[in-house]
mmCIF file of C-alpha atoms in Angstrom:
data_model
loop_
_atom_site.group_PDB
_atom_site.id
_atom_site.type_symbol
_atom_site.label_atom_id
_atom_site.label_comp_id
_atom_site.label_asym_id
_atom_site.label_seq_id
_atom_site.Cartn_x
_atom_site.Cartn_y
_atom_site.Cartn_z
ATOM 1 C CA UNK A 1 155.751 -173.707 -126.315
ATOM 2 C CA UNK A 2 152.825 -174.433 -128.700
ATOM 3 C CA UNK A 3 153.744 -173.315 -132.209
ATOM 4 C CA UNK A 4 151.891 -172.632 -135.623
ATOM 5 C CA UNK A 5 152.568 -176.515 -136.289
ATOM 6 C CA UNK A 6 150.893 -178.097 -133.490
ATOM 7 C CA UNK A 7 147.716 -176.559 -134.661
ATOM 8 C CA UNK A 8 147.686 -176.896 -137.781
ATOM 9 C CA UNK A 9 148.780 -180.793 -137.200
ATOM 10 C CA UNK A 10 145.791 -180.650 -134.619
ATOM 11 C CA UNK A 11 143.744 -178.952 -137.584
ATOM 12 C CA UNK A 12 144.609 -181.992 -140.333
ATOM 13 C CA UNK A 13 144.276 -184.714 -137.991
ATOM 14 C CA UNK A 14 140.249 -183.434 -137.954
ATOM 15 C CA UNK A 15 140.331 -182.909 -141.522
ATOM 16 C CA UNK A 16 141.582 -186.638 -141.799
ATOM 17 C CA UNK A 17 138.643 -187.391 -139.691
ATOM 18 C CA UNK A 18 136.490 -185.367 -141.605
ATOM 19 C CA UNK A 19 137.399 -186.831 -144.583
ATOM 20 C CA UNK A 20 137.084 -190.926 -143.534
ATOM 21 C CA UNK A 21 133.941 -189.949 -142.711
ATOM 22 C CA UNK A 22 132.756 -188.529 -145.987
ATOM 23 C CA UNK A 23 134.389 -191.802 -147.685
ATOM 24 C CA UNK A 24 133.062 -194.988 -145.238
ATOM 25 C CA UNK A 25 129.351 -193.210 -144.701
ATOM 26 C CA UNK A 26 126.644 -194.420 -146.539
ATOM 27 C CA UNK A 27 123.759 -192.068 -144.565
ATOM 28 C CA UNK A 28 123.208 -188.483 -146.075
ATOM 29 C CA UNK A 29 122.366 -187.042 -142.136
ATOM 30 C CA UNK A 30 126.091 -188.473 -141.252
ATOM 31 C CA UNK A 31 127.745 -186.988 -144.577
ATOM 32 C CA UNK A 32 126.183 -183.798 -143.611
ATOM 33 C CA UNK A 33 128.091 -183.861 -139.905
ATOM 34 C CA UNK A 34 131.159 -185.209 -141.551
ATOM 35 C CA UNK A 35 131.577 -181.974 -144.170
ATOM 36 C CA UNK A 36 131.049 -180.174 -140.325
ATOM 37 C CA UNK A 37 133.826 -181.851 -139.051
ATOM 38 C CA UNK A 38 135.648 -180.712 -141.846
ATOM 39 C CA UNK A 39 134.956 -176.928 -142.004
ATOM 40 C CA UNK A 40 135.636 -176.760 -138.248
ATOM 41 C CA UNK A 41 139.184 -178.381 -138.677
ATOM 42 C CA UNK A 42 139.666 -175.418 -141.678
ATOM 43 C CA UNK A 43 138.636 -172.523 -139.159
ATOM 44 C CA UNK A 44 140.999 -173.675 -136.546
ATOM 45 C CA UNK A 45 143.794 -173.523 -139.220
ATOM 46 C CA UNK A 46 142.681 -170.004 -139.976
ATOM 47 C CA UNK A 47 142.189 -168.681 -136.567
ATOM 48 C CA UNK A 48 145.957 -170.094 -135.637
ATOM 49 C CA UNK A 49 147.590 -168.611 -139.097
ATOM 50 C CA UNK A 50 145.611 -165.533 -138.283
ATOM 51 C CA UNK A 51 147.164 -165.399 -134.580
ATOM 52 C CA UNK A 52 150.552 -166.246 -135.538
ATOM 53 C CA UNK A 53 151.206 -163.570 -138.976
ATOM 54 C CA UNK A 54 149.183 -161.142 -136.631
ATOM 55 C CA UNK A 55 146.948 -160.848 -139.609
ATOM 56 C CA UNK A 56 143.018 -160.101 -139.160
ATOM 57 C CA UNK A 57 142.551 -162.328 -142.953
ATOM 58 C CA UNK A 58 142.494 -165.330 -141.456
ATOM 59 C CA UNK A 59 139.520 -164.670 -138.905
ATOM 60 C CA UNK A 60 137.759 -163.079 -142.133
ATOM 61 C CA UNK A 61 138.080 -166.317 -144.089
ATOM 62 C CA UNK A 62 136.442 -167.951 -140.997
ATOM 63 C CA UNK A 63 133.487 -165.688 -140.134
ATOM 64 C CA UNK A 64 132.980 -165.973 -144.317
ATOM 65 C CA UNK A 65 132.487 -170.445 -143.774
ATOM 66 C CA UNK A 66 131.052 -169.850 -140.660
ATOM 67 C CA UNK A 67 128.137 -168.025 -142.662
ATOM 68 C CA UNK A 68 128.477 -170.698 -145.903
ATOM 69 C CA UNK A 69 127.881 -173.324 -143.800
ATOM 70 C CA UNK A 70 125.165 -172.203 -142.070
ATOM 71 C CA UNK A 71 123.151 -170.929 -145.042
ATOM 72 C CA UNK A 72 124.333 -174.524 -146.528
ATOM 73 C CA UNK A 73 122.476 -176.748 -143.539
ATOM 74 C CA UNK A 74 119.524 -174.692 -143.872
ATOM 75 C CA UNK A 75 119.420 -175.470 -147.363
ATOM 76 C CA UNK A 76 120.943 -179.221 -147.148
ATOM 77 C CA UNK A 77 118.402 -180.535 -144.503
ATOM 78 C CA UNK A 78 115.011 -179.020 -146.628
ATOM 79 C CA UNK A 79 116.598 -180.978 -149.578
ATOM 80 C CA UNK A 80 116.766 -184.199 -146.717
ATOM 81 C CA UNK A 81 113.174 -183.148 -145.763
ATOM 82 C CA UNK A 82 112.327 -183.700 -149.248
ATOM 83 C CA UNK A 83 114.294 -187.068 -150.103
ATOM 84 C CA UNK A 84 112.625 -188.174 -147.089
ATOM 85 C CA UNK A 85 109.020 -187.666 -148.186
ATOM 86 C CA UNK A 86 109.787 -189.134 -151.255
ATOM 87 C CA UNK A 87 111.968 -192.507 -150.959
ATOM 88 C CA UNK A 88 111.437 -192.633 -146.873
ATOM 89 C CA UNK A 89 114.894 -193.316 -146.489
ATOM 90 C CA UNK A 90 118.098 -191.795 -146.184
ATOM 91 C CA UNK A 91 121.057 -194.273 -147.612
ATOM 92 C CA UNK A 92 122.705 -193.329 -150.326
ATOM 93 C CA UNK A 93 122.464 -196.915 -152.096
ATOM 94 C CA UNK A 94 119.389 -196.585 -151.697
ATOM 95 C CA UNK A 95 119.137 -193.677 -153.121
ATOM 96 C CA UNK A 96 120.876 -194.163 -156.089
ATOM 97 C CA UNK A 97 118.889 -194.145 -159.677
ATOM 98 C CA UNK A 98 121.363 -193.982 -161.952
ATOM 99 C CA UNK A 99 122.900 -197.716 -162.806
ATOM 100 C CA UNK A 100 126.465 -197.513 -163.455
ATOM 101 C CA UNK B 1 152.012 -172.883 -119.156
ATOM 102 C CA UNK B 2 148.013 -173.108 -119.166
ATOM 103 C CA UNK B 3 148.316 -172.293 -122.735
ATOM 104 C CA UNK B 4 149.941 -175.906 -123.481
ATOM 105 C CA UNK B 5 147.512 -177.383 -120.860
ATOM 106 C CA UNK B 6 144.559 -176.325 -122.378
ATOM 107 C CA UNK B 7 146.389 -176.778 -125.885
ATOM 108 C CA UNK B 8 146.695 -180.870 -125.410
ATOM 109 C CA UNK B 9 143.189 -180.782 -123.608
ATOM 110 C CA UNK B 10 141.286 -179.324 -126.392
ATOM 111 C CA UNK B 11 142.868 -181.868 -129.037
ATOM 112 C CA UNK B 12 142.574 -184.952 -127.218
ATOM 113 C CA UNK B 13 138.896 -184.323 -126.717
ATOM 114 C CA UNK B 14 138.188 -182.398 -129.891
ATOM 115 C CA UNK B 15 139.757 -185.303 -132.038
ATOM 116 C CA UNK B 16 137.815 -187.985 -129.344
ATOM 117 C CA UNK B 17 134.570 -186.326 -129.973
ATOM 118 C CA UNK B 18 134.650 -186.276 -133.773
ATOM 119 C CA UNK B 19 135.892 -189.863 -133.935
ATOM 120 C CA UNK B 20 132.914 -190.466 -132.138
ATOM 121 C CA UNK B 21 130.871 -188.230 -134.344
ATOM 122 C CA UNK B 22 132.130 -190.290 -137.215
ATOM 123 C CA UNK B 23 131.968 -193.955 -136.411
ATOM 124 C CA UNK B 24 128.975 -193.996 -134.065
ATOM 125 C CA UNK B 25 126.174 -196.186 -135.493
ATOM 126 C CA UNK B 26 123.319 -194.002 -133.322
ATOM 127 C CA UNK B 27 122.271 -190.468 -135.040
ATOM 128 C CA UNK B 28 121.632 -188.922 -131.628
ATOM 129 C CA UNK B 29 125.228 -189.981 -130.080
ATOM 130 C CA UNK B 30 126.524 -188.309 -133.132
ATOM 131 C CA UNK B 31 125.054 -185.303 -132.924
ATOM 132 C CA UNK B 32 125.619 -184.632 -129.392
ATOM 133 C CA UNK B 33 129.199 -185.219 -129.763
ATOM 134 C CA UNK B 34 129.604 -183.100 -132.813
ATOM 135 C CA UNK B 35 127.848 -180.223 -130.636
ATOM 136 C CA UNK B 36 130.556 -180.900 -127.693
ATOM 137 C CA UNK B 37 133.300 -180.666 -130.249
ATOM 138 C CA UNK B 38 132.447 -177.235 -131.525
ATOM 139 C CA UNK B 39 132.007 -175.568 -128.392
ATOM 140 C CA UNK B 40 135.528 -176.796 -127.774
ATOM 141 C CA UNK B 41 137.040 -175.930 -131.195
ATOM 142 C CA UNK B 42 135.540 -172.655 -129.836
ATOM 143 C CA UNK B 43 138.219 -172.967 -126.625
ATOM 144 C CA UNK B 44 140.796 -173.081 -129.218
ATOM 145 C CA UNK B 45 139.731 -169.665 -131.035
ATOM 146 C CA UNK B 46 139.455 -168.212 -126.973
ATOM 147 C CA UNK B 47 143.346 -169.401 -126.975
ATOM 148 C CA UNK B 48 144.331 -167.814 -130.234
ATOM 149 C CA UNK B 49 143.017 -164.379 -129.146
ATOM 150 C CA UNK B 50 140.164 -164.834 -131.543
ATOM 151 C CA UNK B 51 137.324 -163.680 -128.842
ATOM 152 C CA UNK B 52 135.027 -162.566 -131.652
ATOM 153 C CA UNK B 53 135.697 -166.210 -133.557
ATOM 154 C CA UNK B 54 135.020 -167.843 -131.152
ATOM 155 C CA UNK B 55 131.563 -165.778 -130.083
ATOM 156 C CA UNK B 56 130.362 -166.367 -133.181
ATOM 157 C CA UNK B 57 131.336 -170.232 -133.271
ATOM 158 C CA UNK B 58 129.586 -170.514 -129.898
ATOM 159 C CA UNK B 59 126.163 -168.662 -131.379
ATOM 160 C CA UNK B 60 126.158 -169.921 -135.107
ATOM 161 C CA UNK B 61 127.450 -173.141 -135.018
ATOM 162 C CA UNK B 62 126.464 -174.319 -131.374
ATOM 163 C CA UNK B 63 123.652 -172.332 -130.711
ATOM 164 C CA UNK B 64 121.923 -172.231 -134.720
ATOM 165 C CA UNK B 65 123.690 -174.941 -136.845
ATOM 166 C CA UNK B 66 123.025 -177.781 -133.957
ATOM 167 C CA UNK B 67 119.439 -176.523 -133.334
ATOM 168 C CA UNK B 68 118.542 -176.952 -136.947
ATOM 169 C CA UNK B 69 120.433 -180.552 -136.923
ATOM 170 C CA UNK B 70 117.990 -181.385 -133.607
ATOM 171 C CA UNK B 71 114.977 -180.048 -135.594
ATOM 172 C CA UNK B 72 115.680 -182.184 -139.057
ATOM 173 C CA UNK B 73 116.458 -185.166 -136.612
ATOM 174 C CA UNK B 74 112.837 -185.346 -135.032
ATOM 175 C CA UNK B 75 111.732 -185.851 -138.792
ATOM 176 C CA UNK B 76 113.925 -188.946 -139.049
ATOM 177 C CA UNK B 77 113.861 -192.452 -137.179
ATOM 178 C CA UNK B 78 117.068 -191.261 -134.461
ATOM 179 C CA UNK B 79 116.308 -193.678 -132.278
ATOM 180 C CA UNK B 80 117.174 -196.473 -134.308
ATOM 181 C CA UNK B 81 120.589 -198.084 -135.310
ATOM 182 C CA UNK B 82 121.688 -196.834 -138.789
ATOM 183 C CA UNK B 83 122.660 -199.908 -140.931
ATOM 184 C CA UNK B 84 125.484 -199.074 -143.678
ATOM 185 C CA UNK B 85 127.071 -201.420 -145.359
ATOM 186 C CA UNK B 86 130.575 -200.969 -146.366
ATOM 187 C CA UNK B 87 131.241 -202.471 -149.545
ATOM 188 C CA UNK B 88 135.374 -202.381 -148.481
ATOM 189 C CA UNK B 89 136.487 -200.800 -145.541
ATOM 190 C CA UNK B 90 139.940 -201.838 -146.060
ATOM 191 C CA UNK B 91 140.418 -199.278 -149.058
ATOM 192 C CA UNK B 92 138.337 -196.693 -147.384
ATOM 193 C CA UNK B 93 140.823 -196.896 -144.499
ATOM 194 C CA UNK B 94 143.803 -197.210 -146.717
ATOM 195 C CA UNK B 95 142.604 -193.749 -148.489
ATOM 196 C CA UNK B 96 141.631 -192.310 -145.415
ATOM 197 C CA UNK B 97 145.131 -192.855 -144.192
ATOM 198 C CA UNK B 98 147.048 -191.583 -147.138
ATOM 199 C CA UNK B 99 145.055 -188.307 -147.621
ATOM 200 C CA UNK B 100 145.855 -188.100 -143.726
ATOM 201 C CA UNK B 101 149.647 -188.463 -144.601
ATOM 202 C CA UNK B 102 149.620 -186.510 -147.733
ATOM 203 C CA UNK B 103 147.918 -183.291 -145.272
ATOM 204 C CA UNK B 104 150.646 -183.742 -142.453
ATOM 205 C CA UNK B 105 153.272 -183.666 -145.036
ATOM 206 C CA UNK B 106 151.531 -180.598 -147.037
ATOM 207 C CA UNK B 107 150.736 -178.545 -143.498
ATOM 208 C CA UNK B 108 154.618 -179.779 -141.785
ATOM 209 C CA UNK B 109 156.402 -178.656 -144.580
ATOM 210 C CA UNK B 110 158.911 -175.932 -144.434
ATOM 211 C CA UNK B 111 157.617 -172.753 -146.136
ATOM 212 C CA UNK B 112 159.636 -169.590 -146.914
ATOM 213 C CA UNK B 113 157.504 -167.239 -144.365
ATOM 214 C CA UNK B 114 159.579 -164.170 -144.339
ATOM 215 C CA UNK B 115 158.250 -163.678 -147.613
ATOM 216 C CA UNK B 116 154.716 -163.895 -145.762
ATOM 217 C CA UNK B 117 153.900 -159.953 -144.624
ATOM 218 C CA UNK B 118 150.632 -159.038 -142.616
ATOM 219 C CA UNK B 119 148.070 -157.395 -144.993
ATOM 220 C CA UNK B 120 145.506 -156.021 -142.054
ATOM 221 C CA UNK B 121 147.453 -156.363 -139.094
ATOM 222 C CA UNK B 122 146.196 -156.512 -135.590
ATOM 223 C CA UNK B 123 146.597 -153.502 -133.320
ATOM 224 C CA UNK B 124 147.955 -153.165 -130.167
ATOM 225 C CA UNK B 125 145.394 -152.171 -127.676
ATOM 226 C CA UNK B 126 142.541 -152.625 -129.266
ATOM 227 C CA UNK B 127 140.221 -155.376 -128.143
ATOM 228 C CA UNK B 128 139.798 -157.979 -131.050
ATOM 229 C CA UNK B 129 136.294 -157.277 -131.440
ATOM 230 C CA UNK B 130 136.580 -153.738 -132.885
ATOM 231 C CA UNK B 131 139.552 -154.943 -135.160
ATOM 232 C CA UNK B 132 137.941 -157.389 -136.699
ATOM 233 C CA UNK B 133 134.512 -154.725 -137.146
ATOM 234 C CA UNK B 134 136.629 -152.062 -138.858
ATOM 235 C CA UNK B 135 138.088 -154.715 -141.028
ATOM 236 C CA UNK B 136 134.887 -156.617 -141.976
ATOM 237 C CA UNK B 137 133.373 -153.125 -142.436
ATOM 238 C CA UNK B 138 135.874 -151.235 -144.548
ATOM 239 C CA UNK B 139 138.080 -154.009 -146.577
ATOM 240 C CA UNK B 140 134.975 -156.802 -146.558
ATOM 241 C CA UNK B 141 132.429 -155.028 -147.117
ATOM 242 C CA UNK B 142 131.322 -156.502 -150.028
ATOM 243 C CA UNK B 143 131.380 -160.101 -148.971
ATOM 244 C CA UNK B 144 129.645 -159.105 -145.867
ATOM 245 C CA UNK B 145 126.731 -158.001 -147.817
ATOM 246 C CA UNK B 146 126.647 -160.684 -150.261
ATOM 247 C CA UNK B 147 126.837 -163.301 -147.635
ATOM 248 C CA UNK B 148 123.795 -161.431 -145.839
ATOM 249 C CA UNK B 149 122.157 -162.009 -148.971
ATOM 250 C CA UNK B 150 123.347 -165.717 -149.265
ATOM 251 C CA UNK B 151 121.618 -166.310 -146.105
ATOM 252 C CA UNK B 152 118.451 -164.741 -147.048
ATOM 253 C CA UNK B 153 118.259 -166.880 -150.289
ATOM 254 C CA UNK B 154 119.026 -170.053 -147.779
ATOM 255 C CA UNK B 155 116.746 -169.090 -145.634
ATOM 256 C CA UNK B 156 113.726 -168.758 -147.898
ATOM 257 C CA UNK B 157 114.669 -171.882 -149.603
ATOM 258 C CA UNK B 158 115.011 -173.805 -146.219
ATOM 259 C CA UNK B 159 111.102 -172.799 -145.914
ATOM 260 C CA UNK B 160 109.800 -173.536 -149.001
ATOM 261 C CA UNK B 161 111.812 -177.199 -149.268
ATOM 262 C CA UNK B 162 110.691 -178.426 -146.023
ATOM 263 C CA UNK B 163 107.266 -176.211 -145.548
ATOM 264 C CA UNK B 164 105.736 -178.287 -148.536
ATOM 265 C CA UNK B 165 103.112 -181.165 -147.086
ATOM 266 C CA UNK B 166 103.678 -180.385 -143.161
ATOM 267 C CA UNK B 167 100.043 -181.759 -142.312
ATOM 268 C CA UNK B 168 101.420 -185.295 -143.292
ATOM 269 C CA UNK B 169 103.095 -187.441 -141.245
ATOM 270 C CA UNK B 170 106.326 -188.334 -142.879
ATOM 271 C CA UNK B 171 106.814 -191.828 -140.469
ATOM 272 C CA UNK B 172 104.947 -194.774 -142.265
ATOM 273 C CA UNK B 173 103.609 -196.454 -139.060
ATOM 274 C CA UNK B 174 100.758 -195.321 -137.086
ATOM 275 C CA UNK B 175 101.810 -197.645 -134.137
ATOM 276 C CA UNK B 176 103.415 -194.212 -131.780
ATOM 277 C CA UNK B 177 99.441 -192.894 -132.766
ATOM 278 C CA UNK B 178 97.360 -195.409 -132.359
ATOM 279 C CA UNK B 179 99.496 -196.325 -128.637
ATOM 280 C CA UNK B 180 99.304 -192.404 -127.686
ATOM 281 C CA UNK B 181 95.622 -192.628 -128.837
ATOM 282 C CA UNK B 182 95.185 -196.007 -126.802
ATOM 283 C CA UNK B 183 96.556 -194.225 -123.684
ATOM 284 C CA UNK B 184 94.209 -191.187 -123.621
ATOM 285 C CA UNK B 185 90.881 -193.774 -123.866
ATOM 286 C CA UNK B 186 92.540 -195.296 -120.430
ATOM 287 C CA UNK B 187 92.345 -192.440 -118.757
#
């Protein structure tokens, strides 16, 4: 029988994903789908906590991200719009003006 | 019995997909794979007995979120490779991995859940989707709103940063032009 654990093992294993991406990327477009890999793996840990205290919270917290990150693309990719324009690229080493 | 079926299914190809997502050189293979892993991540809210979830994972993130991901990528190059150089992949991996561990160990440890109580539980006989609307608009009410007023704030934003200069053409080679233009005086 599938329990609370397997999903929320199931749910870390994407966050773990998520999160190698974030570190080994150097493009801002793949950064952007890597913090999307990691909100997803935080709803499904939500929606299976939410299902198995029979508590509506959970499914809250996840409509509530849902509507962060879309108002947080919408806002993210004008910004890339912009850098674009400007420096015609999109690495981050690129990127970088500040010598440290 | 279909439950554990469709259980294993979902995370084999949910954690194959994102893999993909995340160590694919091409921008397009990326995005199509992160599209093919949310509508199954929405499977896994359709298992849970989260039909409204997983609804509004289908229309926001699939439908709207991956839309506006297709738009920004016609602005970029997404046909071509994306070079990165990795300064050292070893200690990316080796971080990676232990922030990996560190989760398991966080999410598989044993907590004291009879303490745990629900505070808006689920009724019995009521579909999910008019739970979760006399919940979001009694006890949420406030966030609701506010986050309807996040979005507007995004959404005007979103115009404004990308609306600036859309007469130019943000690609510094004419080459697709001049070859489009060279095509019409053919015919």
């Amino acid at each position: 029988m599938i329990g609370l654990s397997h999903y929320l093992i199931v749910s870390a294993l994407i966050f773990s994903i998520g999160l190698i991406g974030v570190l080994r990327r150097r493009n801002l477009l793949m950064l952007f789908f890597a913090t999307e890999v990691m909100l997803n793996a935080v709803n499904i840990a939500f929606a299976a906590i939410s299902h198995y205290y029979n508590d509506l919270a959970g499914q809250m917290f996840a409509f509530f991200i849902i509507a962060i990150a879309a108002s947080e693309v919408a806002v993210g990719l004008g910004l890339l719009i912009v850098l674009y324009k400007k420096y015609g690229t999109l690495d981050l080493d690129d990127l970088a003006s500040m010598k440290g | 019995m279909y439950e554990i079926v469709a259980f294993y299914l979902f995370s084999a190809l949910t954690i194959g997909l994102f893999l993909v997502t995340v160590l694919s050189k091409n921008v397009l293979y990326a995005m199509t794979s992160l599209a093919a892993g949310m509508v199954l991540i929405s499977g896994f809210f359709f298992i849970l007995g989260a039909d409204f979830l997983g609804a509004v994972q289908l229309v926001a993130y699939v439908g709207a979120i991956m839309a506006l991901y297709s738009f920004a990528m016609m602005f970029f190059d997404a046909t071509r490779d994306i070079k990165e150089k990795n300064t050292n992949p070893a200690l990316v991996f080796l971080l990676g991995g232990l922030s990996a561990v560190v989760l398991v160990l966080m999410f598989a440890a044993p907590i004291h859940s009879d303490a745990i109580q629900a505070l808006y539980p689920m009724h019995e006989g009521v579909g999910n989707a008019q739970d979760v609307g006399i919940i979001l608009f009694t006890k949420y009410l406030v966030p609701f709103e506010v986050a309807a007023l996040m979005l507007l704030v995004a959404m005007i934003s979103g115009i404004i940063l990308a609306g600036k200069k859309m007469d130019q053409s943000l690609t510094e080679d004419m080459s697709a032009d001049d070859e489009i233009l060279t095509q019409k005086d053919e015919k």
